Amino acid sequence: MNGFPFSAVVGMAELRLGLVLNAVSPGIGGVLVRGEKGTAKSTMVRGLAAILPDVEVVAGCRFSCDPADPDPSCPDGPHEAGAASVTRPARLVELPVGASEDRLVGALDIERALTEGVKAYEPGLLAAAHRGVLYVDEVNLLHDHLVDLLLDAAALGTCYVERDGVSVRHAARFLLVGTMNPEEGELRPQLLDRFGLTVEAAAPRDAGQRGEVVRRRLAYDADPAGFAGRWRQAESGLAERIVAARALLPDVVLPDATLRQVASVCAAFDVDGLRADLVTARAAIAHAAWEGRGEVTAADVRAAARLALPHRRRRQPFDAPQLDEEELDRALAGAGEDPDDDPGPGDDGPGGGEPEASHETTPGQDPPSPRAEAAPDPGPDGQPQGPAAEAPAQPRPGAAPARPPAAPGPVFRVKRLEVPGTGTGAAGRRSRARTDSGHVTGAQRPGDRAARIHVPATFVAAAPYQVARGRAPGGGLLLRPGDLREARHEGRESNLVLFVVDASGSMAARARMSAVKGAVLSLLLDAYQRRDKVGMVTFRGSGAELALPPTFSVEAAAARLSALPTGGRTPLAAGLLRAGDLLRAERIRDPRRRPLLVLVTDGRATGGADPVASAHRAAGLLAAAGVHSVVVDCESGPVRLGLAGALAGSLGGVLLRLEELAAAPLAESVRVLKEVA
Ligand SMILES: [Zn+2]
């Protein structure tokens, strides 16, 4: 029962602040927490509910209606004024990564709606999270479709479910918190932006602090109740402060000069759109309220910008969000000045000298430890100072090729490569699939629940029984659940096309690499037109690299491909194993999207012990996992070894020579493309 107390988590000042500001002002839009495993980020998020104020709800309402302002569309409503109410603690609801759509938005029983005329609706997790916290651990692995539903609900404050014209809606306002480990793949950039704030969580580097983490954990594990008791005062102190800040929030003033600072900071960091300004302003107001101030100052803007802007900066796709502190201070100080003026002394209005002062209080600094521990709290922001000083902001260190990478050769129209069998993935234009759209190929008895009703087939099924069921002349058709038929559609699905590209020395003959890049680019273009998701693993030198996490952005893929350096040994096995890891993670994230692995290689493997056998072993693992592969054989020259063919055998896949990729003879398709362009 006793979770690890929020206030007992050591360090993590930024995360603490991000969560608390959202608790004060849910309009900020939630927090995305990025960090490696084992940083106690989940512990802290899970501790949040305990310091949130209790909520008063209409008794018996499964949708947590506020008695003072019940939801007019509440499926359990309408609630009469003065209905009985109960007070309960705020909830933290966890959305598991593998959850179904029904589990998230609720299940609408279409059979009962049609046969009994009642809206039978089983609320989902969004209903449970209303007026509380919705927590998604590993949000980057969540099925894209669920992410969309989730973010729509978060943006609208409403959950909407519709099946065959029967619909239900209810309020769903919650504090959305996601955690992710960037090593397991980034979030799609457009989703990243939908989170109000982002926070980097890192395990403390300071030895004293690390010791304290362990000490508290041991104490908690030995006696959770006793430990919680010792932190009760700190917890209720935080809870009271949140209540006070919420009460103060509507009265906090945002002076014009400070608002100008918000705009100036957002402009300086080259963020997209105005959403950043809005979130920064909201977070700054919440920060002022949290500090008990009635007016927003530069310190509030600074604290808000650090959380609201890193993930909104324009940057190379899939580069990690970050914000340079000095740049931030310059932007804050520069607000209101004409950028061309000489940097005069700081006499420019209220914001002037304040950034300096902003390093002070961080909310909920660890309260005095129950034991008299010498070292005062490790300082509000122990982590951000160090790296800002030492790590130069240079993009991607190392990886500088000796020669500029080979430019991609001409692009052409490619043959359709497809995954055999019939899938059930999202609509697209690649492999055969049973889909929600596409042409109707027939009707069938539904499985556990009918998705799309096939009305004529349902009537035909019901017709023979009308007399037996006692249908009155002129009366309506009498339907029973067993009559229902659902439509069967067939169309094409989109897939995940994962390119595994050999960038080693054996491929590095310049002309050859150009042709290879041109071919992969052609395949990418094709994938875009077929609405596939694409990803790219490359291997060369000492290992394999995830050059592009799965994305719908073909531009990102093309950019990575053009800049791809080549040379070194050929760790083919490492490339295939990396691909296998990625596909495993993707299967969790998007289980119905079938992968197509396109291995671009001459089949050679070097480096390590027994490189060829390792490569064939890795290929066998992929085949055993049911991954369908196409090997594009790039071998050229007078002497052919046919290594790629053997590898295609181990993969159980299809072999195509580079020249065979084109849908029509090469010259022909180049001409067609030029005409289209
Ligand atoms: Zn209600």
XYZ file of C-alpha atoms and ligand atoms in Angstrom:
678
model
C 0.000 0.000 0.000
C 2.758 2.402 0.923
C 4.490 3.425 -2.266
C 7.885 5.054 -2.195
C 7.220 8.661 -1.131
C 7.525 11.322 -3.830
C 9.569 13.583 -1.607
C 12.021 10.829 -0.682
C 13.354 10.461 -4.226
C 16.882 11.881 -4.261
C 17.793 14.585 -6.772
C 15.781 14.687 -10.036
C 14.945 18.322 -9.418
C 13.778 18.888 -12.980
C 11.408 15.955 -12.990
C 10.046 16.997 -9.622
C 9.467 20.497 -10.935
C 7.866 19.303 -14.172
C 5.406 17.086 -12.340
C 4.575 19.642 -9.702
C 3.945 22.430 -12.227
C 1.509 20.176 -14.076
C -0.188 19.311 -10.800
C -0.661 23.029 -10.202
C -1.755 23.778 -13.766
C -2.880 20.722 -15.767
C -3.297 22.936 -18.834
C 0.475 22.735 -19.344
C -0.112 19.426 -21.066
C 1.832 16.750 -19.253
C 5.421 15.631 -18.957
C 7.593 13.371 -21.052
C 10.441 11.931 -19.038
C 13.467 10.741 -20.990
C 16.186 8.727 -19.392
C 18.014 5.457 -19.208
C 16.783 2.562 -17.117
C 17.302 2.633 -13.376
C 16.934 6.344 -12.720
C 13.964 6.055 -10.362
C 11.945 8.096 -12.823
C 9.051 5.642 -12.574
C 9.283 5.632 -8.795
C 8.886 9.366 -8.742
C 5.986 9.409 -11.200
C 4.195 6.690 -9.267
C 4.631 8.703 -6.087
C 2.903 11.722 -7.578
C -0.704 10.693 -6.908
C -0.086 10.652 -3.172
C 0.619 14.386 -3.067
C -2.272 15.405 -5.304
C -5.357 16.815 -3.605
C -8.287 14.441 -3.055
C -11.140 14.660 -5.527
C -14.853 14.822 -4.780
C -16.944 12.665 -7.114
C -20.618 11.872 -7.637
C -21.330 8.673 -5.704
C -21.696 5.680 -8.028
C -20.575 7.522 -11.162
C -17.973 5.427 -12.975
C -16.732 8.544 -14.741
C -15.724 10.538 -11.668
C -18.100 13.440 -12.282
C -17.502 16.507 -10.186
C -20.684 17.088 -8.127
C -20.247 20.830 -8.569
C -20.040 20.532 -12.336
C -21.134 17.126 -13.618
C -20.301 16.157 -17.182
C -23.510 16.683 -19.212
C -22.589 13.803 -21.534
C -21.713 11.412 -18.697
C -22.871 7.903 -19.680
C -23.860 7.314 -16.036
C -25.728 10.619 -15.947
C -27.582 12.821 -15.923
C -26.753 13.512 -12.306
C -29.239 15.528 -10.335
C -28.050 18.601 -8.509
C -27.252 17.716 -4.923
C -26.611 14.051 -5.700
C -24.645 12.212 -3.051
C -20.888 12.568 -3.385
C -17.785 10.937 -2.013
C -14.221 12.148 -1.612
C -11.433 9.849 -2.723
C -7.689 10.176 -3.343
C -6.540 11.215 -6.826
C -5.758 8.192 -8.961
C -2.702 7.245 -10.925
C -3.729 4.962 -13.766
C -1.101 3.064 -15.724
C -1.578 2.354 -19.391
C 0.314 -0.830 -20.278
C 2.201 -0.697 -23.572
C 0.374 -3.722 -24.958
C -3.137 -2.460 -24.098
C -5.949 -2.833 -26.605
C -7.946 0.071 -27.950
C -10.977 -1.105 -25.941
C -8.942 -1.122 -22.770
C -7.908 2.487 -23.367
C -11.107 4.144 -24.584
C -13.641 1.648 -23.246
C -15.713 -1.015 -24.918
C -19.008 -0.304 -26.575
C -21.127 -3.435 -26.904
C -22.597 -2.968 -30.368
C -24.572 -6.212 -30.181
C -26.540 -5.060 -27.151
C -27.018 -1.651 -28.747
C -28.632 -3.246 -31.801
C -30.570 -6.041 -30.150
C -31.605 -4.490 -26.834
C -31.447 -0.839 -27.727
C -29.194 0.012 -24.797
C -25.802 1.656 -24.903
C -23.756 -0.852 -22.984
C -20.450 0.852 -22.371
C -17.627 -0.463 -20.257
C -15.357 2.458 -19.317
C -11.668 2.204 -20.176
C -8.498 3.595 -18.680
C -9.182 7.123 -19.939
C -12.323 7.188 -17.803
C -10.428 5.848 -14.818
C -7.765 8.541 -15.210
C -10.226 11.447 -15.381
C -9.191 14.051 -12.817
C -6.051 12.077 -11.994
C -2.800 10.997 -13.631
C -2.419 8.753 -16.663
C 0.998 7.189 -16.722
C 2.529 5.427 -19.723
C 5.833 3.745 -19.072
C 7.824 3.144 -22.294
C 5.539 5.506 -24.170
C 7.877 5.245 -27.166
C 6.911 1.595 -27.503
C 3.188 2.296 -27.413
C 1.262 1.362 -30.547
C 1.022 4.443 -32.794
C -2.726 4.093 -33.007
C -3.039 4.173 -29.209
C -0.732 7.165 -29.002
C -3.012 9.050 -31.378
C -6.126 8.174 -29.374
C -4.388 9.096 -26.171
C -3.120 12.452 -27.353
C -6.455 13.343 -28.946
C -8.194 12.673 -25.663
C -5.551 14.640 -23.779
C -5.902 17.602 -26.133
C -9.708 17.654 -26.135
C -10.286 16.562 -22.547
C -12.819 14.133 -23.954
C -12.919 10.465 -24.751
C -15.036 9.629 -27.779
C -15.925 6.121 -28.871
C -17.883 5.292 -31.974
C -18.823 1.988 -33.528
C -21.229 1.764 -36.435
C -22.932 5.044 -35.658
C -23.407 4.309 -31.962
C -21.305 6.709 -29.958
C -20.411 7.542 -26.389
C -18.448 10.464 -25.074
C -17.284 11.389 -21.619
C -14.883 13.820 -20.024
C -11.278 12.636 -19.757
C -9.013 15.288 -18.319
C -5.845 13.937 -16.825
C -2.241 14.736 -16.223
C -0.390 12.759 -18.869
C 3.028 11.477 -17.932
C 5.134 9.323 -20.218
C 8.524 7.838 -19.552
C 10.882 6.469 -22.155
C 14.370 5.199 -22.653
C 15.705 6.933 -25.781
C 18.023 4.004 -26.450
C 14.925 1.999 -27.369
C 13.885 4.443 -30.049
C 12.656 8.003 -30.155
C 9.100 9.184 -30.112
C 7.747 10.462 -33.414
C 8.609 14.184 -33.517
C 5.003 15.267 -33.961
C 4.076 13.349 -30.814
C 7.002 14.705 -28.879
C 5.567 18.167 -29.401
C 2.223 17.214 -27.916
C 3.719 16.751 -24.466
C 3.800 20.053 -22.611
C 7.173 19.570 -20.956
C 10.128 17.247 -21.340
C 12.588 16.327 -18.675
C 15.855 14.431 -18.882
C 16.228 12.063 -15.960
C 19.688 10.797 -15.130
C 20.972 8.827 -12.205
C 22.968 11.099 -9.897
C 26.717 11.077 -10.565
C 27.675 12.441 -7.185
C 28.872 9.627 -4.934
C 27.217 11.055 -1.827
C 23.923 11.346 -3.601
C 24.157 7.828 -4.991
C 24.817 6.550 -1.498
C 21.753 8.355 -0.235
C 19.619 6.766 -2.961
C 20.692 3.319 -1.821
C 20.286 4.134 1.864
C 16.710 5.318 1.385
C 15.836 2.371 -0.820
C 17.124 -0.099 1.766
C 15.258 1.675 4.535
C 12.075 1.627 2.498
C 12.353 -2.026 1.558
C 12.996 -3.022 5.166
C 9.957 -1.176 6.504
C 7.733 0.528 3.931
C 5.166 1.730 6.458
C 7.739 3.127 8.847
C 9.614 4.796 6.020
C 6.433 6.367 4.682
C 5.644 7.566 8.172
C 8.948 9.394 8.429
C 8.219 11.181 5.167
C 4.578 11.895 5.877
C 5.211 15.446 6.961
C 7.249 16.242 3.863
C 4.546 14.703 1.704
C 1.717 16.646 3.257
C 3.837 19.802 3.038
C 4.097 19.315 -0.723
C 0.397 18.498 -1.000
C -0.526 21.675 0.855
C 1.785 23.717 -1.317
C 0.082 22.355 -4.442
C -3.330 23.259 -3.053
C -2.129 26.767 -2.220
C -0.551 27.235 -5.642
C -3.733 26.062 -7.375
C -5.697 28.617 -5.394
C -3.241 31.377 -6.278
C -2.941 30.432 -9.960
C -5.933 32.377 -11.360
C -4.650 35.587 -9.780
C -1.054 35.406 -11.031
C -0.237 38.367 -13.271
C 1.928 38.024 -16.378
C 3.348 41.508 -17.037
C 3.871 42.604 -20.643
C 7.632 42.862 -20.261
C 7.772 39.273 -19.005
C 5.501 38.050 -21.756
C 7.954 39.665 -24.165
C 10.685 37.581 -22.578
C 8.672 34.443 -23.254
C 8.316 35.402 -26.900
C 11.949 36.381 -27.181
C 13.168 33.096 -25.714
C 10.917 31.064 -27.987
C 12.090 33.034 -31.003
C 15.736 32.663 -30.021
C 15.426 28.906 -29.896
C 13.745 28.734 -33.261
C 10.761 26.679 -32.200
C 7.938 25.677 -34.501
C 4.609 27.477 -34.159
C 3.176 29.306 -31.205
C 2.447 26.316 -29.049
C 5.831 26.688 -27.398
C 5.056 30.267 -26.346
C 1.757 29.198 -24.864
C 3.168 26.274 -22.927
C 6.097 28.358 -21.681
C 3.749 31.099 -20.506
C 1.488 28.597 -18.722
C 4.424 26.889 -17.081
C 5.911 30.246 -16.011
C 2.600 31.268 -14.433
C 2.383 27.911 -12.647
C 5.971 28.339 -11.465
C 5.169 31.756 -9.997
C 2.159 30.304 -8.214
C 4.269 27.441 -6.940
C 6.762 29.950 -5.544
C 3.886 31.802 -3.915
C 4.322 34.898 -6.070
C 1.481 36.869 -7.600
C 3.527 38.051 -10.561
C 5.595 36.173 -13.129
C 9.306 37.086 -13.180
C 12.258 36.273 -15.418
C 13.173 33.460 -13.051
C 9.814 31.824 -13.745
C 10.272 32.197 -17.486
C 13.713 30.671 -17.260
C 12.493 27.668 -15.286
C 9.577 27.204 -17.685
C 11.679 27.519 -20.839
C 14.105 24.863 -19.649
C 11.254 22.365 -19.538
C 9.049 23.547 -22.381
C 11.531 24.236 -25.163
C 14.158 21.491 -25.535
C 11.886 19.167 -27.527
C 10.414 21.956 -29.634
C 13.626 23.248 -31.145
C 14.169 22.682 -34.809
C 16.906 20.131 -35.039
C 18.100 17.212 -37.051
C 15.406 14.564 -37.019
C 15.899 12.156 -34.137
C 18.587 14.170 -32.440
C 18.030 14.324 -28.692
C 16.216 17.392 -27.342
C 18.497 19.802 -25.537
C 18.813 23.426 -24.534
C 21.941 25.459 -23.990
C 21.745 27.304 -20.689
C 23.937 30.241 -21.705
C 21.916 30.737 -24.843
C 18.818 30.798 -22.675
C 20.238 33.465 -20.407
C 21.265 35.557 -23.390
C 17.780 35.319 -24.863
C 16.207 36.283 -21.555
C 18.514 39.235 -21.078
C 18.066 40.334 -24.671
C 14.275 40.580 -24.493
C 13.117 44.081 -25.236
C 16.466 45.169 -26.605
C 16.925 45.830 -30.226
C 19.271 43.064 -31.272
C 21.381 45.511 -33.296
C 21.986 47.843 -30.381
C 25.160 47.417 -28.456
C 24.575 45.310 -25.381
C 24.144 48.158 -22.915
C 24.001 47.679 -19.173
C 21.003 45.800 -17.940
C 18.572 48.635 -17.491
C 15.935 47.134 -19.684
C 12.913 46.932 -17.512
C 11.857 44.379 -15.004
C 13.580 41.363 -16.507
C 16.998 42.952 -16.462
C 19.258 41.504 -13.882
C 17.160 38.619 -12.794
C 18.327 35.507 -14.560
C 21.146 35.283 -12.062
C 18.677 34.863 -9.252
C 16.921 31.997 -10.892
C 19.205 29.303 -9.609
C 17.661 29.434 -6.187
C 14.766 27.465 -4.943
C 13.814 24.388 -6.769
C 10.459 23.173 -5.630
C 10.331 20.350 -3.218
C 14.015 20.247 -2.672
C 14.551 17.187 -0.625
C 13.102 18.055 2.707
C 15.435 17.713 5.640
C 16.248 14.074 5.877
C 14.873 12.442 8.997
C 18.390 11.714 10.125
C 20.768 14.560 10.698
C 22.779 14.185 7.536
C 25.608 16.612 6.982
C 25.813 17.402 3.298
C 23.013 19.756 2.463
C 20.950 18.868 -0.499
C 23.158 18.341 -3.533
C 21.986 21.574 -5.001
C 18.998 22.199 -7.148
C 20.469 21.393 -10.470
C 23.407 19.188 -9.895
C 23.295 17.669 -13.343
C 22.754 20.338 -15.947
C 25.737 22.508 -15.070
C 28.491 20.014 -15.713
C 27.670 18.815 -19.202
C 26.778 22.294 -20.430
C 30.307 23.373 -19.685
C 32.218 20.435 -21.075
C 30.138 18.970 -23.870
C 30.478 21.141 -26.916
C 27.204 21.529 -28.737
C 28.837 20.187 -31.893
C 26.548 17.816 -33.687
C 27.486 14.155 -33.769
C 31.109 13.892 -32.770
C 33.290 11.316 -34.450
C 31.915 9.556 -37.519
C 33.800 11.934 -39.771
C 34.570 10.044 -42.942
C 37.889 10.562 -44.619
C 36.203 11.334 -47.920
C 32.818 12.870 -48.443
C 30.155 10.168 -48.679
C 29.221 8.965 -52.145
C 26.226 10.805 -53.574
C 23.174 8.671 -54.331
C 22.833 7.516 -57.914
C 19.679 7.958 -59.998
C 16.303 7.107 -58.523
C 13.987 4.708 -60.344
C 10.635 3.042 -59.934
C 11.020 -0.278 -58.108
C 9.134 -3.550 -58.194
C 6.640 -4.029 -55.433
C 8.270 -6.165 -52.770
C 5.666 -7.633 -50.486
C 5.210 -9.733 -47.399
C 3.600 -13.078 -48.291
C 0.291 -14.137 -46.750
C -2.575 -11.951 -45.600
C -1.963 -9.417 -42.851
C -4.221 -7.286 -40.667
C -2.109 -4.135 -40.556
C -2.958 -0.488 -41.144
C -4.181 0.469 -44.582
C -1.542 1.046 -47.211
C -0.440 -0.152 -50.596
C 2.000 -2.966 -50.097
C 0.948 -6.415 -48.885
C -2.422 -8.173 -49.038
C -4.456 -7.731 -45.890
C -7.813 -7.879 -44.247
C -8.518 -4.226 -43.605
C -11.222 -1.970 -42.209
C -11.601 -0.268 -45.527
C -10.840 -1.753 -48.931
C -13.468 -3.560 -50.895
C -15.950 -5.815 -49.129
C -15.322 -9.412 -50.037
C -18.079 -10.977 -47.965
C -19.675 -11.311 -44.560
C -18.891 -13.544 -41.637
C -19.956 -14.271 -38.093
C -18.067 -11.858 -35.868
C -15.384 -13.082 -33.507
C -15.575 -11.728 -29.987
C -17.110 -8.455 -31.109
C -18.308 -7.234 -34.466
C -16.157 -4.489 -35.930
C -18.187 -3.427 -38.985
C -21.725 -4.705 -39.339
C -22.660 -6.092 -42.725
C -26.297 -4.963 -42.710
C -27.745 -6.979 -45.627
C -26.106 -10.183 -44.418
C -27.409 -9.532 -40.897
C -30.963 -9.097 -42.200
C -30.682 -12.193 -44.331
C -29.516 -14.146 -41.289
C -32.449 -12.861 -39.220
C -35.153 -13.260 -41.874
C -35.951 -16.975 -41.519
C -36.725 -16.581 -37.800
C -39.117 -13.622 -37.877
C -42.297 -15.712 -37.633
C -40.902 -17.913 -34.905
C -39.863 -14.816 -32.979
C -43.369 -13.460 -33.250
C -42.798 -10.442 -35.404
C -46.049 -8.469 -35.733
C -47.108 -7.437 -39.241
C -45.716 -3.985 -39.869
C -43.507 -4.265 -36.794
C -39.758 -3.892 -36.829
C -37.314 -6.621 -37.609
C -36.536 -8.757 -34.570
C -32.789 -9.112 -34.255
C -30.870 -11.456 -31.983
C -27.135 -11.260 -31.270
C -26.573 -14.449 -33.260
C -27.869 -12.735 -36.422
C -25.045 -10.240 -36.584
C -22.677 -10.520 -39.499
C -19.622 -8.403 -39.972
C -18.194 -7.255 -43.227
C -15.004 -8.792 -44.462
C -12.770 -6.390 -46.297
C -9.695 -7.020 -48.287
C -7.197 -4.468 -49.405
C -3.573 -3.732 -48.882
C -1.730 -2.913 -45.733
C 1.336 -0.829 -45.129
C 4.373 -2.481 -43.603
C 7.514 -1.666 -41.745
C 10.320 -1.743 -44.280
C 13.576 -2.103 -42.429
C 16.664 -1.513 -44.506
C 19.826 -3.216 -43.361
C 22.583 -1.640 -45.385
C 26.166 -2.806 -45.706
C 28.333 0.325 -45.572
C 31.650 -1.468 -45.248
C 34.793 -1.261 -47.312
C 33.796 -4.125 -49.576
C 30.911 -1.977 -50.816
C 32.862 1.215 -50.855
C 33.834 1.254 -54.490
C 32.462 4.683 -55.156
C 30.451 4.048 -58.251
C 28.995 0.948 -56.650
C 28.023 2.759 -53.464
C 26.346 5.472 -55.516
C 24.257 2.884 -57.281
C 23.405 1.221 -53.987
C 22.344 4.513 -52.427
C 20.259 5.305 -55.482
C 18.558 1.931 -55.190
C 17.813 2.348 -51.493
C 16.510 5.850 -52.153
C 14.230 4.413 -54.813
C 12.968 1.841 -52.341
C 12.398 4.621 -49.801
C 10.378 6.653 -52.258
C 8.366 3.554 -53.020
C 7.813 2.967 -49.292
C 6.552 6.515 -48.916
C 4.028 6.039 -51.693
C 2.869 2.808 -50.107
C 2.569 4.562 -46.713
C 5.060 2.280 -45.037
C 7.021 2.996 -41.982
C 10.762 2.823 -42.694
C 13.843 2.267 -40.585
C 17.508 1.742 -41.322
C 20.300 -0.218 -39.707
C 23.779 0.135 -41.139
C 26.860 -1.903 -40.404
C 30.516 -1.190 -40.977
C 33.788 -1.180 -39.035
C 33.292 -2.415 -35.505
C 29.545 -2.856 -35.459
C 26.003 -1.993 -36.429
C 24.219 1.283 -35.933
C 20.561 2.203 -35.855
C 20.877 4.940 -38.456
C 17.170 5.660 -38.448
C 14.607 4.467 -35.900
C 11.333 3.456 -37.562
C 9.560 6.543 -38.827
C 7.087 7.746 -41.408
C 9.532 10.475 -42.368
C 11.147 9.462 -45.617
C 12.987 12.791 -45.670
C 14.816 11.786 -42.522
C 15.721 8.450 -44.049
C 16.943 10.048 -47.257
C 19.093 12.536 -45.353
C 20.690 9.783 -43.315
C 21.310 7.734 -46.397
C 23.003 10.511 -48.365
C 25.338 11.256 -45.479
C 26.107 7.602 -44.856
C 29.863 7.139 -44.569
C 31.407 3.926 -45.848
C 34.533 1.888 -45.216
C 36.013 -0.637 -42.791
C 35.188 -4.241 -42.045
C 31.895 -5.971 -42.645
C 30.208 -7.015 -39.389
C 27.227 -8.563 -41.165
C 26.112 -10.611 -38.161
C 26.000 -7.486 -35.977
C 23.781 -5.787 -38.550
C 21.328 -8.674 -38.619
C 21.246 -9.014 -34.839
C 20.603 -5.282 -34.452
C 17.768 -5.596 -36.940
C 16.339 -8.499 -34.933
C 16.392 -6.437 -31.720
C 14.674 -3.555 -33.414
C 11.959 -5.725 -34.932
C 11.286 -7.305 -31.540
C 10.699 -3.871 -30.002
C 8.566 -2.821 -32.959
C 6.403 -5.886 -32.621
C 5.497 -4.745 -29.117
C 4.836 -1.223 -30.263
C 2.849 -2.037 -33.358
C 2.008 -5.749 -33.357
C -0.088 -5.822 -36.521
C 2.420 -4.050 -38.746
C 4.298 -6.800 -40.524
C 7.956 -6.159 -41.209
C 9.815 -6.566 -44.459
C 13.559 -6.697 -44.053
C 15.552 -5.477 -47.036
C 19.171 -6.499 -46.698
C 21.464 -4.604 -49.058
C 24.769 -6.442 -49.210
C 27.274 -8.292 -51.358
C 27.056 -11.106 -48.808
C 30.601 -10.711 -47.554
C 31.269 -10.840 -43.813
C 34.545 -9.990 -42.087
C 35.794 -9.169 -38.604
C 35.367 -11.106 -35.364
C 35.607 -14.859 -34.997
C 34.099 -16.880 -37.822
C 32.173 -13.963 -39.338
C 30.441 -15.953 -42.073
C 29.030 -18.610 -39.758
C 27.874 -15.894 -37.311
C 26.082 -14.097 -40.111
C 24.260 -17.241 -41.158
C 23.336 -17.933 -37.523
C 21.920 -14.410 -37.170
C 20.025 -14.874 -40.445
C 18.578 -18.125 -39.109
C 17.302 -16.335 -35.996
C 15.467 -13.787 -38.134
C 13.948 -16.540 -40.252
C 12.863 -18.408 -37.122
C 11.198 -15.228 -35.849
C 9.084 -15.221 -38.999
C 10.656 -12.118 -40.518
C 10.278 -11.979 -44.264
C 13.420 -10.795 -46.050
C 14.550 -9.634 -49.431
C 18.292 -9.702 -50.106
C 19.457 -7.155 -52.647
C 22.683 -8.561 -54.016
C 25.192 -5.796 -54.701
C 28.051 -8.000 -55.827
C 29.700 -6.714 -58.960
C 32.797 -7.408 -61.004
C 33.937 -10.254 -63.180
C 34.299 -12.848 -60.406
C 31.052 -13.530 -58.558
C 31.044 -15.472 -55.320
C 27.282 -15.709 -54.879
C 27.543 -15.104 -51.142
C 24.344 -13.074 -50.970
C 22.405 -15.991 -52.426
C 23.563 -18.295 -49.647
C 22.540 -15.686 -47.107
C 19.097 -15.346 -48.667
C 18.835 -19.099 -48.184
C 19.552 -18.809 -44.451
C 17.057 -15.978 -44.193
C 14.461 -17.994 -46.050
C 14.015 -14.908 -48.180
C 14.015 -13.712 -51.741
C 17.170 -12.821 -53.672
C 17.255 -9.979 -56.163
C 20.243 -8.544 -57.938
C 20.526 -4.777 -57.678
C 19.697 -4.543 -61.365
C 16.525 -6.561 -60.881
C 14.958 -4.072 -58.477
C 13.629 -1.767 -61.158
C 9.986 -2.207 -62.121
C 10.888 -1.611 -65.761
C 14.264 -1.557 -67.489
C 16.353 1.006 -65.675
C 16.581 3.608 -68.412
C 12.840 3.406 -68.953
C 11.859 4.011 -65.324
C 14.338 6.847 -64.955
C 12.690 8.494 -67.906
C 9.221 7.959 -66.370
C 10.299 9.502 -63.102
C 11.787 12.519 -64.826
C 8.525 13.065 -66.622
C 6.598 12.875 -63.380
C 8.941 15.304 -61.660
Zn -21.018 11.084 -14.128
